[in-house]
Short mmCIF file of C-alpha atoms and ligand atoms in Angstrom, two decimals:
data_model
loop_
_atom_site.label_atom_id
_atom_site.label_comp_id
_atom_site.label_asym_id
_atom_site.label_seq_id
_atom_site.Cartn_x
_atom_site.Cartn_y
_atom_site.Cartn_z
CA MET A 1 -1.74 26.52 -25.62
CA ALA A 2 -0.27 25.08 -22.49
CA LYS A 3 -0.46 21.33 -22.05
CA PRO A 4 -2.70 20.34 -19.13
CA LYS A 5 -0.48 19.34 -16.13
CA GLN A 6 -0.29 15.65 -15.31
CA LYS A 7 -2.36 14.84 -12.12
CA VAL A 8 -0.57 12.67 -9.65
CA VAL A 9 -2.61 10.45 -7.29
CA ILE A 10 -1.18 10.39 -3.81
CA THR A 11 -1.96 7.16 -1.81
CA CYS A 12 -1.25 7.23 1.86
CA ALA A 13 -0.86 3.88 3.68
CA VAL A 14 -1.59 4.89 7.18
CA THR A 15 -0.46 2.12 9.44
CA GLY A 16 -0.07 -1.30 7.78
CA ALA A 17 1.12 -4.49 9.17
CA ILE A 18 4.95 -4.41 8.85
CA HIS A 19 5.95 -1.89 11.47
CA THR A 20 5.19 -2.36 15.16
CA PRO A 21 4.22 0.13 17.84
CA SER A 22 7.63 -0.01 19.67
CA MET A 23 9.36 1.20 16.53
CA SER A 24 7.63 4.53 16.49
CA PRO A 25 5.48 6.43 18.90
CA HIS A 26 3.82 7.98 15.91
CA LEU A 27 2.51 4.73 14.29
CA PRO A 28 -1.41 4.95 14.52
CA VAL A 29 -2.91 2.03 16.48
CA THR A 30 -6.39 2.75 17.82
CA ALA A 31 -9.30 3.57 15.59
CA ASP A 32 -9.23 7.13 16.58
CA GLU A 33 -5.50 7.44 15.92
CA ILE A 34 -5.96 5.71 12.60
CA ALA A 35 -8.88 8.02 11.56
CA GLU A 36 -7.13 11.21 12.61
CA ALA A 37 -3.98 10.18 10.65
CA ALA A 38 -5.99 9.36 7.68
CA ILE A 39 -7.98 12.57 7.78
CA GLY A 40 -4.79 14.57 8.20
CA ALA A 41 -3.29 12.81 5.12
CA ALA A 42 -6.34 13.50 3.02
CA LYS A 43 -6.34 17.12 4.08
CA ALA A 44 -2.68 17.34 2.89
CA GLY A 45 -3.55 15.97 -0.45
CA ALA A 46 -3.79 12.11 -0.25
CA ALA A 47 -6.67 11.00 -2.53
CA VAL A 48 -6.53 7.51 -1.59
CA LEU A 49 -6.26 6.06 1.85
CA HIS A 50 -4.86 2.53 2.09
CA LEU A 51 -6.04 1.12 5.39
CA HIS A 52 -5.21 -1.77 7.76
CA ALA A 53 -6.50 -2.26 11.50
CA ARG A 54 -4.68 -3.04 14.60
CA ASP A 55 -5.74 -4.47 17.99
CA PRO A 56 -6.11 -1.29 20.12
CA GLU A 57 -4.41 -2.93 23.22
CA THR A 58 -1.31 -4.60 21.69
CA GLY A 59 -1.11 -2.80 18.17
CA LYS A 60 -1.04 -6.29 16.55
CA PRO A 61 -2.34 -6.25 13.05
CA SER A 62 -6.02 -7.54 12.72
CA GLN A 63 -8.62 -8.01 10.00
CA ASP A 64 -11.53 -8.01 12.36
CA PRO A 65 -14.14 -5.93 10.49
CA ALA A 66 -15.29 -4.53 13.93
CA LEU A 67 -11.93 -2.81 14.34
CA PHE A 68 -12.28 -1.22 10.77
CA LYS A 69 -15.82 0.09 11.29
CA PRO A 70 -15.23 3.02 13.76
CA PHE A 71 -12.40 4.63 11.57
CA LEU A 72 -14.10 3.96 8.23
CA GLU A 73 -17.10 5.82 9.55
CA ARG A 74 -15.14 8.62 10.72
CA ILE A 75 -12.94 8.99 7.50
CA LYS A 76 -16.18 8.75 5.33
CA ASN A 77 -17.84 11.50 7.42
CA GLU A 78 -14.87 13.85 7.28
CA THR A 79 -13.31 13.48 3.98
CA ASP A 80 -14.17 12.50 0.29
CA ALA A 81 -10.99 10.36 -0.03
CA ILE A 82 -11.06 7.04 -1.62
CA ILE A 83 -11.02 4.12 0.80
CA ASN A 84 -8.59 1.32 -0.14
CA ILE A 85 -8.92 -1.60 2.25
CA THR A 86 -6.07 -4.13 2.46
CA THR A 87 -6.55 -7.80 1.39
CA GLY A 88 -2.84 -8.50 2.14
CA GLY A 89 -3.34 -8.04 5.97
CA SER A 90 -0.14 -9.42 7.27
CA PRO A 91 1.92 -12.25 5.85
CA HIS A 92 1.15 -14.13 9.08
CA MET A 93 -2.60 -14.38 8.31
CA THR A 94 -4.63 -16.88 6.21
CA VAL A 95 -6.19 -15.59 2.99
CA GLU A 96 -9.69 -16.04 4.38
CA GLU A 97 -8.84 -13.84 7.33
CA ARG A 98 -7.33 -11.25 5.04
CA MET A 99 -10.48 -11.01 2.95
CA ARG A 100 -12.86 -10.28 5.75
CA PRO A 101 -12.94 -6.45 5.73
CA ALA A 102 -13.04 -5.85 1.99
CA THR A 103 -15.86 -8.51 1.83
CA THR A 104 -17.82 -6.71 4.61
CA PHE A 105 -17.24 -3.03 3.46
CA LYS A 106 -17.09 -3.44 -0.25
CA PRO A 107 -14.81 -0.38 -0.67
CA GLU A 108 -14.07 1.35 -3.95
CA LEU A 109 -10.56 0.10 -3.79
CA ALA A 110 -8.70 -2.79 -2.24
CA SER A 111 -5.11 -4.08 -2.45
CA LEU A 112 -4.38 -7.35 -4.32
CA ASN A 113 -0.88 -8.97 -3.97
CA MET A 114 0.11 -10.46 -7.18
CA GLY A 115 2.27 -13.44 -6.09
CA SER A 116 3.61 -15.75 -3.32
CA MET A 117 6.82 -14.55 -1.99
CA ASN A 118 9.38 -14.46 0.80
CA PHE A 119 8.74 -11.48 2.94
CA GLY A 120 11.80 -10.72 5.08
CA LEU A 121 10.93 -8.42 8.11
CA PHE A 122 13.82 -9.77 10.16
CA PRO A 123 16.48 -7.25 8.90
CA MET A 124 14.71 -4.69 11.14
CA LEU A 125 15.91 -6.54 14.13
CA ASP A 126 19.30 -5.04 13.40
CA ARG A 127 17.78 -1.55 14.25
CA PHE A 128 15.01 -2.35 16.67
CA GLN A 129 15.41 -4.43 19.73
CA ASP A 130 13.30 -3.05 22.59
CA PHE A 131 9.78 -4.30 22.09
CA LYS A 132 6.93 -3.66 24.61
CA HIS A 133 4.86 -6.69 23.41
CA ASP A 134 6.29 -10.38 22.67
CA TRP A 135 4.27 -10.52 19.36
CA GLU A 136 6.55 -7.74 17.89
CA ARG A 137 9.70 -9.66 18.09
CA GLU A 138 7.96 -12.93 16.96
CA HIS A 139 6.58 -11.04 13.97
CA LEU A 140 9.97 -10.07 12.84
CA GLU A 141 11.71 -13.46 13.69
CA ASN A 142 9.06 -15.53 12.13
CA SER A 143 9.55 -13.87 8.76
CA ARG A 144 12.56 -15.99 8.35
CA SER A 145 10.37 -19.00 7.67
CA LEU A 146 7.13 -17.70 6.35
CA ILE A 147 5.74 -17.35 2.89
CA PHE A 148 3.42 -14.58 2.03
CA ARG A 149 0.93 -16.75 0.25
CA ASN A 150 -0.87 -15.43 -2.89
CA THR A 151 -1.57 -18.47 -5.08
CA TYR A 152 -3.33 -18.12 -8.39
CA GLN A 153 -6.50 -19.46 -6.73
CA ASP A 154 -6.17 -16.84 -3.99
CA ILE A 155 -5.86 -13.97 -6.47
CA GLU A 156 -8.82 -15.29 -8.38
CA SER A 157 -11.05 -15.46 -5.34
CA ILE A 158 -10.24 -11.77 -4.36
CA LEU A 159 -10.73 -10.71 -8.01
CA THR A 160 -14.15 -12.48 -8.15
CA LEU A 161 -15.09 -10.85 -4.88
CA GLY A 162 -14.11 -7.42 -5.89
CA ASN A 163 -15.73 -7.82 -9.41
CA ALA A 164 -19.03 -8.75 -7.65
CA ASN A 165 -18.95 -5.88 -5.29
CA GLY A 166 -17.75 -3.18 -7.67
CA THR A 167 -14.37 -2.95 -5.90
CA ARG A 168 -11.46 -2.24 -8.11
CA PHE A 169 -7.75 -3.08 -7.10
CA GLU A 170 -4.40 -1.52 -6.22
CA PHE A 171 -2.29 -4.43 -7.80
CA GLU A 172 0.73 -4.84 -5.53
CA CYS A 173 3.47 -5.97 -7.75
CA TYR A 174 6.82 -6.53 -5.84
CA ASP A 175 8.63 -8.19 -8.82
CA ILE A 176 8.65 -8.54 -12.48
CA SER A 177 6.79 -11.81 -12.33
CA HIS A 178 3.87 -10.10 -10.60
CA LEU A 179 3.41 -8.04 -13.61
CA TYR A 180 3.27 -11.18 -15.82
CA ASN A 181 0.70 -12.66 -13.33
CA LEU A 182 -1.38 -9.48 -13.74
CA ALA A 183 -1.18 -9.55 -17.42
CA HIS A 184 -2.47 -13.32 -17.22
CA PHE A 185 -5.49 -12.11 -15.31
CA VAL A 186 -6.16 -9.20 -17.75
CA ASP A 187 -5.85 -11.67 -20.74
CA ARG A 188 -8.56 -13.93 -18.97
CA GLY A 189 -10.87 -10.85 -18.70
CA LEU A 190 -10.88 -10.92 -14.80
CA VAL A 191 -9.16 -7.57 -14.58
CA LYS A 192 -10.83 -4.41 -16.12
CA SER A 193 -8.49 -1.81 -17.72
CA PRO A 194 -6.72 0.25 -16.76
CA PRO A 195 -5.13 -1.73 -13.91
CA PHE A 196 -3.77 0.40 -11.14
CA ILE A 197 -0.25 -1.09 -10.61
CA GLN A 198 1.51 -0.33 -7.24
CA SER A 199 5.11 -1.21 -7.99
CA VAL A 200 6.77 -2.14 -4.63
CA PHE A 201 10.51 -1.70 -4.32
CA GLY A 202 12.78 -2.69 -1.54
CA ILE A 203 11.05 -5.49 0.42
CA LEU A 204 13.54 -8.37 1.01
CA GLY A 205 11.92 -11.08 -1.14
CA GLY A 206 10.98 -8.72 -3.84
CA ILE A 207 12.75 -6.62 -6.48
CA GLY A 208 15.41 -4.12 -5.00
CA PRO A 209 15.21 -0.28 -4.75
CA HIS A 210 17.76 0.65 -7.47
CA PRO A 211 16.54 3.15 -10.13
CA GLU A 212 17.53 0.41 -12.64
CA ASP A 213 14.80 -1.78 -10.94
CA LEU A 214 12.34 1.00 -11.32
CA MET A 215 13.20 1.29 -15.00
CA HIS A 216 12.91 -2.48 -15.53
CA MET A 217 9.46 -2.52 -13.87
CA LYS A 218 8.24 0.32 -16.10
CA ARG A 219 9.73 -1.08 -19.34
CA THR A 220 8.15 -4.40 -18.54
CA ALA A 221 4.67 -2.85 -17.65
CA ASP A 222 4.77 -0.72 -20.83
CA ARG A 223 5.54 -3.82 -22.92
CA LEU A 224 2.64 -5.86 -21.32
CA PHE A 225 0.05 -3.17 -20.85
CA GLY A 226 0.95 -0.33 -23.42
CA ASN A 227 -0.48 2.85 -22.30
CA ASP A 228 -3.37 1.07 -20.65
CA TYR A 229 -2.41 1.13 -16.96
CA GLU A 230 -2.06 3.55 -14.12
CA TRP A 231 1.30 3.25 -12.51
CA SER A 232 2.19 4.07 -8.92
CA ILE A 233 5.55 3.88 -7.02
CA LEU A 234 6.07 2.59 -3.43
CA GLY A 235 9.60 2.60 -2.08
CA ALA A 236 10.13 0.91 1.37
CA GLY A 237 11.90 2.49 4.17
CA ARG A 238 14.47 5.11 3.15
CA ASN A 239 13.71 4.48 -0.46
CA GLN A 240 10.25 5.99 -0.08
CA MET A 241 10.83 9.69 -1.14
CA PRO A 242 13.68 9.12 -3.64
CA LEU A 243 11.75 6.47 -5.71
CA ALA A 244 8.50 8.33 -5.43
CA THR A 245 10.35 11.41 -6.91
CA ILE A 246 11.95 9.51 -9.85
CA GLY A 247 8.53 7.79 -10.53
CA ALA A 248 6.56 11.19 -10.46
CA ALA A 249 9.08 12.68 -12.74
CA MET A 250 8.54 9.83 -15.22
CA GLY A 251 4.69 9.90 -15.12
CA SER A 252 3.76 7.64 -12.03
CA ASN A 253 1.41 8.16 -9.17
CA VAL A 254 3.04 7.81 -5.72
CA ARG A 255 2.37 6.14 -2.33
CA VAL A 256 3.76 7.33 1.02
CA GLY A 257 2.59 6.72 4.64
CA LEU A 258 3.89 5.07 7.79
CA GLU A 259 2.99 1.43 6.54
CA ASP A 260 5.84 1.87 4.04
CA SER A 261 8.34 4.02 5.98
CA LEU A 262 8.51 5.33 9.50
CA TRP A 263 11.02 8.04 8.38
CA ILE A 264 10.83 11.68 7.02
CA GLY A 265 14.81 11.99 6.84
CA PRO A 266 17.88 10.03 7.89
CA GLY A 267 17.48 8.76 11.53
CA GLN A 268 14.31 11.09 11.88
CA LEU A 269 11.04 9.51 12.59
CA ALA A 270 7.97 10.99 10.67
CA GLU A 271 5.78 12.61 13.26
CA SER A 272 2.75 11.84 11.17
CA ASN A 273 1.47 10.41 7.94
CA ARG A 274 0.48 14.05 6.98
CA SER A 275 4.08 15.02 7.08
CA GLN A 276 5.00 12.49 4.42
CA VAL A 277 2.08 13.53 2.16
CA GLU A 278 3.08 17.13 2.59
CA ARG A 279 6.69 16.23 1.65
CA ILE A 280 5.67 14.32 -1.41
CA ARG A 281 3.11 16.97 -2.48
CA THR A 282 5.94 19.64 -2.32
CA ILE A 283 8.11 17.53 -4.51
CA VAL A 284 5.33 16.74 -6.90
CA GLU A 285 4.42 20.55 -7.38
CA ALA A 286 8.10 21.33 -7.64
CA LEU A 287 8.20 18.96 -10.75
CA ASN A 288 5.51 21.11 -12.12
CA LEU A 289 2.80 18.59 -11.83
CA GLU A 290 -0.59 18.64 -10.00
CA VAL A 291 -1.96 16.64 -7.06
CA ALA A 292 -5.22 14.76 -8.11
CA THR A 293 -8.34 15.40 -5.97
CA PRO A 294 -10.28 12.33 -4.91
CA ASP A 295 -12.68 12.95 -7.85
CA GLU A 296 -9.94 13.25 -10.33
CA ALA A 297 -8.48 10.11 -9.01
CA ARG A 298 -11.66 8.14 -9.29
CA ALA A 299 -11.91 9.16 -12.81
CA LYS A 300 -8.36 8.19 -13.54
CA LEU A 301 -8.76 4.88 -11.77
CA GLY A 302 -12.28 4.07 -12.97
CA LEU A 303 -13.78 3.72 -9.56
CA LYS A 304 -17.34 3.37 -8.78
CA GLY A 305 -17.53 6.66 -6.50
N1 KMH B 401 2.82 -3.55 2.83
C1 KMH B 401 3.16 -3.13 1.49
C2 KMH B 401 4.46 -3.46 1.00
C3 KMH B 401 -1.43 -4.89 1.31
O1 KMH B 401 -1.81 -4.39 2.17
O2 KMH B 401 -2.12 -5.61 0.65
C4 KMH B 401 2.12 -3.52 0.56
C5 KMH B 401 0.81 -3.60 0.96
C6 KMH B 401 0.20 -5.01 0.86
O3 KMH B 401 0.10 -2.63 1.38
ZN1 ZN B 402 -1.07 -2.52 3.23
#
């Protein structure tokens, strides 16, 4: 009898807080743009939508729940995709600020960043120089001296909030040490199994984007969590599709979206989130794997539904 095909959960991270509006005319900014981009991604096969909000005038990242509400309502009305709200916000924000939308909306899934780190956005100044808003240049320049703060106390506060609200987590692991931090919280009983590990490659300050880096993350996760975890791959920038492809071939889930990469090919801006979801879907199916529906993803990730 044929073995059932592995189901791959595609997450689409629709706008994020790394890129700025002057970098791409396709980056969703307003609530309507975020809703339309997210709905398009869900229709193309994204079971999980990872969501941030932006100020509609300036495009600056914001954790104001009032900015999330209109697009969350539209997405819930028009799709059955899993809503994943950021608690990372932007490295420029306080942890209290970052927690506001997940506290307000109690989603099925929220991100949780597993360690404090440098977060170097300034190399993007080599490629992008013309900015419409002052905040955009400052956002990149200031990353030379800021720390993306995720102390043990911060992580514990977000975990406690999630556990009280039935929210589970996409654990953002940017380096090997973050896997050990996650194992610590599993051992303390604060994280229910299986944890959904989003391995992040290619952020300056975290692990690099070499396939050997991916192998080292996987070997370490296998050693710490055995078979009892769900693995996903996020490659930043041009690493997005190659690393997602390697990961999917090795049994991982995948994350794409304009939060992580503005590109669809060398020097070619992606015109939509949907186009990246379609691209990875084609790759996943070419690997003879199946894309998970939202309900299949809920079952895999143990979500409240
Ligand atoms: N920006 C990504 C590298 C979060 O929102 O909590 C990871 C992320 C963090 O999505
Ligand atoms: Zn994010």
